[in-house]
Amino acid sequence: MTAGFDIHEVRHRVKLLRDDGETTLIENRDGVACPACGDDFSQLLISDRTAHSFDVDAGTRFCVRRDGDRLLVATHE
């Protein structure tokens, strides 16, 4: 995958679920590729934080990618 996921390039294809200044959570509405594996993701967390905890459903696959100072975590359902 190419480096540098740009949310502004795909903003018309996703829905913003949450943005608190340090983290952004978006929902894929139109087949946007996961920045880690290339498959369509369900949701993508974009974080500037240094640490996170996750409650992960056993049936959910997720991908993690470092993008500069950001952490990208995509779920695949």
Coordinates of C-alpha atoms in Angstrom, one line a residue:
M1 CA 0.0 0.0 0.0
T2 CA 1.2 3.5 -0.6
A3 CA 2.1 5.7 2.4
G4 CA 0.0 8.7 3.4
F5 CA -3.6 7.9 3.8
D6 CA -5.5 11.2 3.1
I7 CA -9.0 11.4 4.6
H8 CA -9.7 14.4 2.5
E9 CA -9.3 12.4 -0.7
V10 CA -12.0 9.9 0.4
R11 CA -14.3 12.2 2.5
H12 CA -17.2 11.9 0.1
R13 CA -17.0 8.1 0.4
V14 CA -17.0 7.8 4.2
K15 CA -19.1 8.9 7.1
L16 CA -17.5 10.7 10.0
L17 CA -18.5 8.9 13.3
R18 CA -16.3 10.7 15.8
D19 CA -13.6 13.3 15.9
D20 CA -12.2 14.5 19.2
G21 CA -9.0 16.2 18.0
E22 CA -6.7 13.3 18.7
T23 CA -8.7 10.5 17.1
T24 CA -11.0 10.3 14.1
L25 CA -13.3 7.4 13.5
I26 CA -14.9 6.9 10.0
E27 CA -17.2 4.4 8.5
N28 CA -16.6 3.2 4.9
R29 CA -19.6 3.8 2.7
D30 CA -18.2 3.3 -0.8
G31 CA -15.4 0.6 -1.0
V32 CA -12.4 2.6 0.3
A33 CA -9.3 0.4 0.5
C34 CA -7.7 -0.4 3.8
P35 CA -4.4 1.4 4.1
A36 CA -2.8 -1.8 5.4
C37 CA -4.1 -4.7 3.3
G38 CA -6.0 -3.1 0.4
D39 CA -9.3 -4.8 1.1
D40 CA -12.4 -2.6 1.8
F41 CA -12.5 -1.7 5.5
S42 CA -15.6 -1.3 7.7
Q43 CA -14.3 1.4 10.0
L44 CA -11.0 3.2 10.3
L45 CA -9.6 4.8 13.4
I46 CA -7.0 7.5 12.8
S47 CA -5.1 8.4 15.9
D48 CA -2.4 10.9 17.0
R49 CA -2.3 9.2 20.5
T50 CA 0.7 7.2 21.5
A51 CA -1.3 4.3 23.1
H52 CA -4.8 2.8 22.7
S53 CA -6.9 -0.1 24.1
F54 CA -9.3 -1.9 22.0
D55 CA -12.4 -4.1 22.7
V56 CA -12.3 -6.4 19.6
D57 CA -15.2 -8.7 18.7
A58 CA -13.9 -12.2 18.1
G59 CA -15.4 -12.2 14.6
T60 CA -13.8 -9.0 13.5
R61 CA -10.5 -8.8 11.6
F62 CA -8.4 -5.7 12.0
C63 CA -5.3 -4.2 10.4
V64 CA -2.8 -1.7 11.9
R65 CA -0.5 0.6 10.1
R66 CA 1.8 3.4 11.2
D67 CA 1.5 6.5 8.9
G68 CA 4.0 9.0 10.0
D69 CA 3.0 10.1 13.5
R70 CA -0.5 8.6 13.2
L71 CA -1.7 5.2 13.9
L72 CA -4.4 3.7 11.5
V73 CA -6.5 0.9 12.7
A74 CA -9.0 -0.6 10.3
T75 CA -11.7 -3.2 11.1
H76 CA -13.1 -5.7 8.6
E77 CA -16.5 -7.3 9.3

